[in-house]
mmCIF file of C-alpha atoms in Angstrom:
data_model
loop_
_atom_site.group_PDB
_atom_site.id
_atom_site.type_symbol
_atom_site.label_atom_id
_atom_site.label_comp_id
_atom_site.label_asym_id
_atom_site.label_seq_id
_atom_site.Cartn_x
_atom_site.Cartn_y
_atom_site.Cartn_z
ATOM 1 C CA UNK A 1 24.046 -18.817 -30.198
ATOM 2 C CA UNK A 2 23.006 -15.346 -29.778
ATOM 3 C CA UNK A 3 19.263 -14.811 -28.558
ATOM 4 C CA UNK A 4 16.511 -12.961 -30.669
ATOM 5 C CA UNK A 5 15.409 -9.618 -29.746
ATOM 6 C CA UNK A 6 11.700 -10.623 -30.449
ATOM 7 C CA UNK A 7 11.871 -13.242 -27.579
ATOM 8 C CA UNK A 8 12.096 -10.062 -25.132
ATOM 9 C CA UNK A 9 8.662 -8.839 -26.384
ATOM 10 C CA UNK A 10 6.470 -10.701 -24.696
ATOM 11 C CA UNK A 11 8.304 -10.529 -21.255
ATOM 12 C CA UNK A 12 8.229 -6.586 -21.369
ATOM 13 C CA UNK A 13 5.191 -6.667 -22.664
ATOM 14 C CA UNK A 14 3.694 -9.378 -19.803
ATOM 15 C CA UNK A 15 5.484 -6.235 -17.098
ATOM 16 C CA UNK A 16 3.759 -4.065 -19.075
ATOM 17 C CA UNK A 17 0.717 -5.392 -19.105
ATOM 18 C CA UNK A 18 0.899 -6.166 -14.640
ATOM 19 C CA UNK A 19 2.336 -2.683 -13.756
ATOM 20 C CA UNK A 20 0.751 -0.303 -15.572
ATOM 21 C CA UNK A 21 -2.069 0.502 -13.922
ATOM 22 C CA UNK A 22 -0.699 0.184 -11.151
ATOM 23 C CA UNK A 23 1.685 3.523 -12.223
ATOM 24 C CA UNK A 24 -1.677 5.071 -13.558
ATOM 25 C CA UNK A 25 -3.303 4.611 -9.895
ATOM 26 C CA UNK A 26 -0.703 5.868 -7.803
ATOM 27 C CA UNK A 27 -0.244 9.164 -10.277
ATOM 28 C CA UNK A 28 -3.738 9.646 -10.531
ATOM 29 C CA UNK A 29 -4.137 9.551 -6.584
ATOM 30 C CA UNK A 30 -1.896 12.926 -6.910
ATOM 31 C CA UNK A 31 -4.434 14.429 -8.883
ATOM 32 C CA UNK A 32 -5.473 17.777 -7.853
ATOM 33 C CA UNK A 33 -9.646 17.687 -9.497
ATOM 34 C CA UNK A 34 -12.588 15.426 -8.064
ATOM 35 C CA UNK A 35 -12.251 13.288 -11.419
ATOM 36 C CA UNK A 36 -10.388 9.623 -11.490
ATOM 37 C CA UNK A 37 -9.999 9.613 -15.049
ATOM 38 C CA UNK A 38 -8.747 12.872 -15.668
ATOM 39 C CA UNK A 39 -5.559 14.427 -14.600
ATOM 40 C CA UNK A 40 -5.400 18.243 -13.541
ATOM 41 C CA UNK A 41 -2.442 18.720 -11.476
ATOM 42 C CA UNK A 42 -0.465 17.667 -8.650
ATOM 43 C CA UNK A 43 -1.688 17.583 -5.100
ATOM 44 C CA UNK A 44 -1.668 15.686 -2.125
ATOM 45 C CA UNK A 45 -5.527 16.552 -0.705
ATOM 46 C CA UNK A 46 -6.809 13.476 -1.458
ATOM 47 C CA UNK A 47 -3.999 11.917 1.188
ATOM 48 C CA UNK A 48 -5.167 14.645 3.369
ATOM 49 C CA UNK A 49 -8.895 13.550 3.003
ATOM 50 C CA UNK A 50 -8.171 10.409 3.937
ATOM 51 C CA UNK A 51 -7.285 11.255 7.726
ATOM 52 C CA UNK A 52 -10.665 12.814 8.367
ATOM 53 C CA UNK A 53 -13.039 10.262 6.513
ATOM 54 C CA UNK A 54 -14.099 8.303 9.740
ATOM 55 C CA UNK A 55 -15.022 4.945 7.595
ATOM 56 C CA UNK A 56 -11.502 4.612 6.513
ATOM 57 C CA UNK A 57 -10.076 4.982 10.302
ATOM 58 C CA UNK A 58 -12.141 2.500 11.326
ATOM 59 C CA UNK A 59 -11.563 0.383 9.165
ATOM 60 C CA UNK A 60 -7.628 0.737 8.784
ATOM 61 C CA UNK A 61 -8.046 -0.179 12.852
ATOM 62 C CA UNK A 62 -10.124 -2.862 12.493
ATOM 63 C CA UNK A 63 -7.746 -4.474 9.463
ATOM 64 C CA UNK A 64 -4.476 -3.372 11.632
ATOM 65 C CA UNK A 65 -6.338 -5.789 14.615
ATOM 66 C CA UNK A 66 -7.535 -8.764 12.234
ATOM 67 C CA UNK A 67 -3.310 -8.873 10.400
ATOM 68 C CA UNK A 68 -1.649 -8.337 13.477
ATOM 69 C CA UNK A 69 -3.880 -11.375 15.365
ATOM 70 C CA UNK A 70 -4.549 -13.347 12.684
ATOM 71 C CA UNK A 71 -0.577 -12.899 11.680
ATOM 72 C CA UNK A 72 0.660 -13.905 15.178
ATOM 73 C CA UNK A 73 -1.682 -17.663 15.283
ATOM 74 C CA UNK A 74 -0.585 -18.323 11.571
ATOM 75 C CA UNK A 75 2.811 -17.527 12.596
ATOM 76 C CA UNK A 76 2.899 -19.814 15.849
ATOM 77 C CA UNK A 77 0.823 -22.530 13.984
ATOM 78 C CA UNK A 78 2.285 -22.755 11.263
ATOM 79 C CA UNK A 79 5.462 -22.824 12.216
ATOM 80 C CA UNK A 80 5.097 -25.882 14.738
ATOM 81 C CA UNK A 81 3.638 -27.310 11.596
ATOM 82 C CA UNK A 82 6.441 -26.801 9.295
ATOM 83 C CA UNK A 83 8.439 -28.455 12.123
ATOM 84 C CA UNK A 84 6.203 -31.185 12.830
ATOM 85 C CA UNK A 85 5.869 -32.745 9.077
ATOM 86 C CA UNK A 86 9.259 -32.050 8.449
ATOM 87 C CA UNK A 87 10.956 -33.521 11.745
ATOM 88 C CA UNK A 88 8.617 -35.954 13.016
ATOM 89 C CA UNK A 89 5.804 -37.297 10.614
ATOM 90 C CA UNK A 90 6.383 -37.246 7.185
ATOM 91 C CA UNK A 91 3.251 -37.342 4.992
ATOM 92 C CA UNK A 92 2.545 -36.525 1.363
ATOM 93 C CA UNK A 93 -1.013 -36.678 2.417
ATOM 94 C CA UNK A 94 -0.429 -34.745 5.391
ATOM 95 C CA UNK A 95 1.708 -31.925 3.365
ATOM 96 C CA UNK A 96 -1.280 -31.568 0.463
ATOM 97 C CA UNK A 97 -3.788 -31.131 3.550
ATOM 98 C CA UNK A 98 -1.174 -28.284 5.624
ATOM 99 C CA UNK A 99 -1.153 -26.147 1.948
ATOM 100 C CA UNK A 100 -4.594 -26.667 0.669
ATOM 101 C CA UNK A 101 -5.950 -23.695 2.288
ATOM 102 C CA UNK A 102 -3.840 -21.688 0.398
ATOM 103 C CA UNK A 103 -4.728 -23.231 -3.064
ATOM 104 C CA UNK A 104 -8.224 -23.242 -2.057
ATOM 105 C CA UNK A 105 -10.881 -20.990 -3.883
ATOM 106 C CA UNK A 106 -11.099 -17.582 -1.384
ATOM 107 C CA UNK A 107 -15.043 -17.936 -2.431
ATOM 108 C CA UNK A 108 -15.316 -21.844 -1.048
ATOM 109 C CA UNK A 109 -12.922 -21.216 1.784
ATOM 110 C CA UNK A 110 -15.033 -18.517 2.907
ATOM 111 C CA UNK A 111 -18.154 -20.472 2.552
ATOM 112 C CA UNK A 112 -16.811 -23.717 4.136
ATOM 113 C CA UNK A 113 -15.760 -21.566 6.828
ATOM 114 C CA UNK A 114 -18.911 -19.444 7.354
ATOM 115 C CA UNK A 115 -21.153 -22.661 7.149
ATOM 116 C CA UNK A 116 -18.557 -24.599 9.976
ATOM 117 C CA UNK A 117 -19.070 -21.006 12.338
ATOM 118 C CA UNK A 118 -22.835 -21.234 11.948
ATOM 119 C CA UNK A 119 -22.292 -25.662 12.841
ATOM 120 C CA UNK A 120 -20.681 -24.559 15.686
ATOM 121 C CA UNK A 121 -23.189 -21.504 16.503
ATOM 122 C CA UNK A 122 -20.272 -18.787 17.029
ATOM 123 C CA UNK A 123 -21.090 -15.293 16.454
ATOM 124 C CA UNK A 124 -19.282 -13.767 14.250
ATOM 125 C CA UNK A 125 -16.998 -10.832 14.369
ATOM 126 C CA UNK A 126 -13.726 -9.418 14.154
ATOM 127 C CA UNK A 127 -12.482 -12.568 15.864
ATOM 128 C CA UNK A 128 -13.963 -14.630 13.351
ATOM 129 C CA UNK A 129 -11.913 -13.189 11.019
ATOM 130 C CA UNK A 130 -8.610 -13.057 12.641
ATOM 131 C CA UNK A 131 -9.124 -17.539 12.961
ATOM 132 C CA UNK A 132 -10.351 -17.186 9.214
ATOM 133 C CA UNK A 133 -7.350 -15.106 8.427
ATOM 134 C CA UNK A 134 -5.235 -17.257 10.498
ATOM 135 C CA UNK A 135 -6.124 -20.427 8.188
ATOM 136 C CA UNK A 136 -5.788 -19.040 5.451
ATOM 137 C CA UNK A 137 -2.264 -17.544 6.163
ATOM 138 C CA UNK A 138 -1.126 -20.567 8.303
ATOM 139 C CA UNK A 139 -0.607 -22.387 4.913
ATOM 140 C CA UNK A 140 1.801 -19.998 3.362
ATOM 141 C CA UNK A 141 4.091 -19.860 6.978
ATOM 142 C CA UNK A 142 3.920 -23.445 6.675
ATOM 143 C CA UNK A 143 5.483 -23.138 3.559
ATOM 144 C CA UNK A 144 8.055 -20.828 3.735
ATOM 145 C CA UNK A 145 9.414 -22.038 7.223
ATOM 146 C CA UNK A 146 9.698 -25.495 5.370
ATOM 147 C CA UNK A 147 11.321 -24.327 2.679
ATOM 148 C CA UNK A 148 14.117 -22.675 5.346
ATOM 149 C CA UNK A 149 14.054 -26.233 7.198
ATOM 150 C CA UNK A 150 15.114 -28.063 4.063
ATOM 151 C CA UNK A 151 18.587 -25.940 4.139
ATOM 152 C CA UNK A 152 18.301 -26.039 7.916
ATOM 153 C CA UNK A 153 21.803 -27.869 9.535
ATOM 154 C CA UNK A 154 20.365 -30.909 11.170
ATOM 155 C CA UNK A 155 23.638 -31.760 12.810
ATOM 156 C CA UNK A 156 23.240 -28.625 15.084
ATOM 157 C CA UNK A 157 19.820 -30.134 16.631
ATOM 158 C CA UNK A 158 21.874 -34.086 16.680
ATOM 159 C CA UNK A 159 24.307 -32.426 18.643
ATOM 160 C CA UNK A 160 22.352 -30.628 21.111
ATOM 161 C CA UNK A 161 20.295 -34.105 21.797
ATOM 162 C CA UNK A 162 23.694 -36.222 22.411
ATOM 163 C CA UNK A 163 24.817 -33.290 24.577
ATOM 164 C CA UNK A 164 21.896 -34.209 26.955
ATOM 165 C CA UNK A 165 19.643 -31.453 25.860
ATOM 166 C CA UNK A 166 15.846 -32.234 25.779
ATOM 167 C CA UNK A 167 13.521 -31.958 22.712
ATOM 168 C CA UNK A 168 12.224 -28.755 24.392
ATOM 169 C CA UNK A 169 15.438 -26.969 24.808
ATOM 170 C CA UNK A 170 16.891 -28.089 20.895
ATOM 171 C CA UNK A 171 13.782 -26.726 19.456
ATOM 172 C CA UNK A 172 14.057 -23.190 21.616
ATOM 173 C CA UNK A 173 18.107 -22.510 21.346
ATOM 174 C CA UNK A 174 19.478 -24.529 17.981
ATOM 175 C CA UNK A 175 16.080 -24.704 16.164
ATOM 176 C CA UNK A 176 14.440 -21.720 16.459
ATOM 177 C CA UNK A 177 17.031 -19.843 15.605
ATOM 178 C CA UNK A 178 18.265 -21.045 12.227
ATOM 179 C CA UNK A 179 14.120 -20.930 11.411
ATOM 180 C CA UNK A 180 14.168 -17.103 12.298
ATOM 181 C CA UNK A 181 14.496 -15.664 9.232
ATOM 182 C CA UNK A 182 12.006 -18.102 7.247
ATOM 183 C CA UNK A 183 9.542 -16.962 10.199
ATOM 184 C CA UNK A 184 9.821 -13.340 9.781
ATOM 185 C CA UNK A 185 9.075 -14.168 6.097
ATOM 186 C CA UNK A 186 6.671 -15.775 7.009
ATOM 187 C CA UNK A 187 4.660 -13.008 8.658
ATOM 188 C CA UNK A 188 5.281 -10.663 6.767
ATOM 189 C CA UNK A 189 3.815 -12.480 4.289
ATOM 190 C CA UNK A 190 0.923 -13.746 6.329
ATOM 191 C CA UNK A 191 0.433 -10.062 6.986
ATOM 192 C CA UNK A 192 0.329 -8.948 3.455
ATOM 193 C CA UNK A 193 -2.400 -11.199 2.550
ATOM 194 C CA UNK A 194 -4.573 -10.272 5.722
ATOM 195 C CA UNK A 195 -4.310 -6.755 5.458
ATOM 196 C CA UNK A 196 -5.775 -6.778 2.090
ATOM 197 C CA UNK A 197 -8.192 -9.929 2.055
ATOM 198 C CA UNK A 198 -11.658 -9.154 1.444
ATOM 199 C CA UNK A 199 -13.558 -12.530 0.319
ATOM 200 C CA UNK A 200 -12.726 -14.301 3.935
ATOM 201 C CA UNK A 201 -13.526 -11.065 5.698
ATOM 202 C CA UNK A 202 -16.844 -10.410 3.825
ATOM 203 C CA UNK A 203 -18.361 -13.540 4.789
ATOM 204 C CA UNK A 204 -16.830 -14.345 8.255
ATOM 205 C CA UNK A 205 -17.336 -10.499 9.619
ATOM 206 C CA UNK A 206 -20.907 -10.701 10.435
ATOM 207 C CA UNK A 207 -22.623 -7.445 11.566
ATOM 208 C CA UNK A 208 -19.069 -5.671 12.966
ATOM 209 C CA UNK A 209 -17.648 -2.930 12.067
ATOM 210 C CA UNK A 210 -16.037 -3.636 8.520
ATOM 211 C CA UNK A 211 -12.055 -3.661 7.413
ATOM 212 C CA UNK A 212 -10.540 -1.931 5.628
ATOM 213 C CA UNK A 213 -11.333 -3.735 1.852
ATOM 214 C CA UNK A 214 -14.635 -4.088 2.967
ATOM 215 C CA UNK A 215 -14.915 -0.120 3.524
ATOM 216 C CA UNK A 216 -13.063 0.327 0.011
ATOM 217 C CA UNK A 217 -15.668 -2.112 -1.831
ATOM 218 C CA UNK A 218 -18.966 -0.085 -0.134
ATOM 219 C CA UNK A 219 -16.907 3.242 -1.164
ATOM 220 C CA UNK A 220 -16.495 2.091 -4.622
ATOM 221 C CA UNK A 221 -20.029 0.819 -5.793
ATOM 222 C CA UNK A 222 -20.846 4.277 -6.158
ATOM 223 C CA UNK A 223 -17.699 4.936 -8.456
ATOM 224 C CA UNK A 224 -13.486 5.307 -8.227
ATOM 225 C CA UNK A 225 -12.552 8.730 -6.676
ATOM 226 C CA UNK A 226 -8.976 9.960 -6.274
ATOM 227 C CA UNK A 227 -9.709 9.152 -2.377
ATOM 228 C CA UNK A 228 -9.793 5.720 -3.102
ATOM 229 C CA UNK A 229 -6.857 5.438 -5.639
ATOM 230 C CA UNK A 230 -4.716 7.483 -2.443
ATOM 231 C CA UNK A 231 -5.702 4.959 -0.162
ATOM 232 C CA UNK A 232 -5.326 1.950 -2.475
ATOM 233 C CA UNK A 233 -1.307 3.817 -3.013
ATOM 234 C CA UNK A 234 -0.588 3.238 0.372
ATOM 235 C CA UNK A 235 -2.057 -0.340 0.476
ATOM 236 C CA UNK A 236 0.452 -0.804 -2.402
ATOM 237 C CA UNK A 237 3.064 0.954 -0.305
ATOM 238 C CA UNK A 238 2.964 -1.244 2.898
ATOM 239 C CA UNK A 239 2.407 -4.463 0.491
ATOM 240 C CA UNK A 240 5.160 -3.719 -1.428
ATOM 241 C CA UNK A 241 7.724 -2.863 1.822
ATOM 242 C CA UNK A 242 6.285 -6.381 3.897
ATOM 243 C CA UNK A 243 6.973 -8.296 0.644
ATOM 244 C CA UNK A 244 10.422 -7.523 -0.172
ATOM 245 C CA UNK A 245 11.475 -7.474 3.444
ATOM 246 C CA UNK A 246 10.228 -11.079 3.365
ATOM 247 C CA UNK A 247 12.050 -12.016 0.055
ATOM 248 C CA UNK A 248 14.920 -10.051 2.362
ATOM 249 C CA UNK A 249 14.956 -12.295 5.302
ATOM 250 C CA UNK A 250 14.616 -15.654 3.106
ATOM 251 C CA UNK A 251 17.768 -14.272 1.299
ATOM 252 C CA UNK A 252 19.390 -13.444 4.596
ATOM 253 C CA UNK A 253 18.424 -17.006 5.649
ATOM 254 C CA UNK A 254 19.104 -18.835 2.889
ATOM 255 C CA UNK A 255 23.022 -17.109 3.007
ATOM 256 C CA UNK A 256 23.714 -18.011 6.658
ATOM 257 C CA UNK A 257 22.606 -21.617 5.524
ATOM 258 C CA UNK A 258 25.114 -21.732 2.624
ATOM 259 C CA UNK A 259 27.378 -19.921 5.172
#
C-alpha cells in the first residue's frame, strides 16, 4: 500500500519547527551591523570580538575545567556502575536509582544538591560544580556503557576466569576493552551536557568566577547581540562534533559486537 504524501507534513514540519532558528542564529552571528534582528552583511567581527571580551575567556576556562573534571569522575563512576549492576547485582530498584539523576528536574537537582553542600558546610566553587556536573552526567555514562554491555561477549570474560585470570585482570584486558567505545560515548556525551549546563552551575557555583552559560545569561538580560549569537554558533559547533562522534563510537561498537 503506497504511503500518503500528507503523512510527511508533520515530520518536516516537526524539523522545521527544531532547526530553524537554529539556521537563523548561526547566519545572523555573520552579521556585519550591531543589530540581532536585522541582517546587513557578512562579517566575521563579532567572532573576532569574542577573543578580546575578558568575561567570555574566563568563562570558556572555567567551563573547559568544570567538563573536562566533571567528565573524567562521571566517566570512571559511571562506568564501574554500568559494570557493577550489570555483572554483579542486578536490581530494578537499583537501575531506577543509577538513572534518576538524569530524569530528574535540573531545578530540584540543583536545589537538592545545593541544600546537601550547605548540610555538609562545603564551600562552594568551581569544584562544587565539577561533583554536581559529575552526578548529573554519571547517569547518562551509566547508560550508554550498559547499553554496550548488553551486546558485550560474555564468553571472552568466562574464558579469561577459567584460564586462571583474576577478576582484576578480566575487567582491565577482556572487559575494558570491548566497553571502549560505549565509554568514549559516554564522555563525549557527559561532556556535551557539562559544557553547556547552566541550572546545576547557577546554584552550586557560589561566589566564583562564573562559566561560561552563566556569563551568556548575565550578557543577555540586557538584550541578544550578534556577540552572543557568535558565541552560542560555536557552542553549537563543539555540541554538534562531541555528539555525533559519540553516536560514532556506539556505531563502531555496536559493529565489532555483531562482528
Amino acid at each position: 500500500m503506497r504511503r500518503s504524501k500528507l503523512l510527511y507534513v508533520p515530520f518536516w514540519a516537526t524539523f522545521v519547527f527544531l532547526y530553524l532558528p537554529i539556521v537563523v542564529l548561526v547566519v545572523m552571528s555573520f552579521n556585519s551591523g550591531d543589530s540581532a534582528y536585522t541582517y546587513e552583511g557578512f562579517s566575521l567581527k563579532w567572532y573576532g570580538e569574542l577573543a578580546g571580551d575578558e568575561r567570555i575567556r574566563t568563562g570558556v576556562i572555567n567551563t573547559l575545567i568544570v567538563a573536562t573534571g566533571s567528565t573524567a569522575l562521571a566517566t570512571v563512576l559511571g562506568t564501574l556502575l554500568a559494570v557493577g549492576l550489570a555483572r554483579h547485582t542486578r536490581s530494578k530498584l537499583l537501575d531506577a536509582l543509577a538513572l534518576m539523576p538524569a530524569v530528574l528536574p535540573d531545578l530540584v537537582l540543583a536545589i537538592g544538591l545545593l541544600l546537601f553542600y550547605g548540610l555538609i558546610q562545603l564551600t562552594l566553587g568551581l569544584y562544587s560544580v565539577i561533583l554536581s556536573h559529575a552526578l548529573f552526567s554519571m547517569a547518562f555514562v551509566t547508560a550508554v556503557v550498559r547499553t554496550r554491555l548488553s551486546n558485550a561477549d560474555t564468553s571472552l570474560e568466562e574464558a579469561s576466569r577459567d584460564l586462571g585470570a583474576g577478576a582484576v585482570a578480566t575487567f582491565v584486558r577482556i572487559t575494558l576493552p570491548q566497553l571502549a567505545p560505549g565509554i568514549v560515548a559516554g564522555a563525549l556525551l557527559a561532556f556535551t551536557l557539562s559544557l553547556d549546563e547552566f541550572v546545576i552551575a547557577f546554584f552550586t557555583i557560589g561566589n566564583a568566577e562564573p562559566t561560561l552559560p552563566i556569563v551568556i545569561y548575565s550578557m543577555i538580560r540586557f538584550g541578544v547581540t550578534p556577540k552572543i549569537n557568535a558565541l552560542a554558533a560555536i557552542l553549537l559547533l563543539v555540541s554538534f562534533t562531541a555528539v555525533i562522534a559519540g553516536q560514532r563510537m556506539t556505531k563502531i561498537g555496536e559493529s565489532r559486537a555483531q562482528g
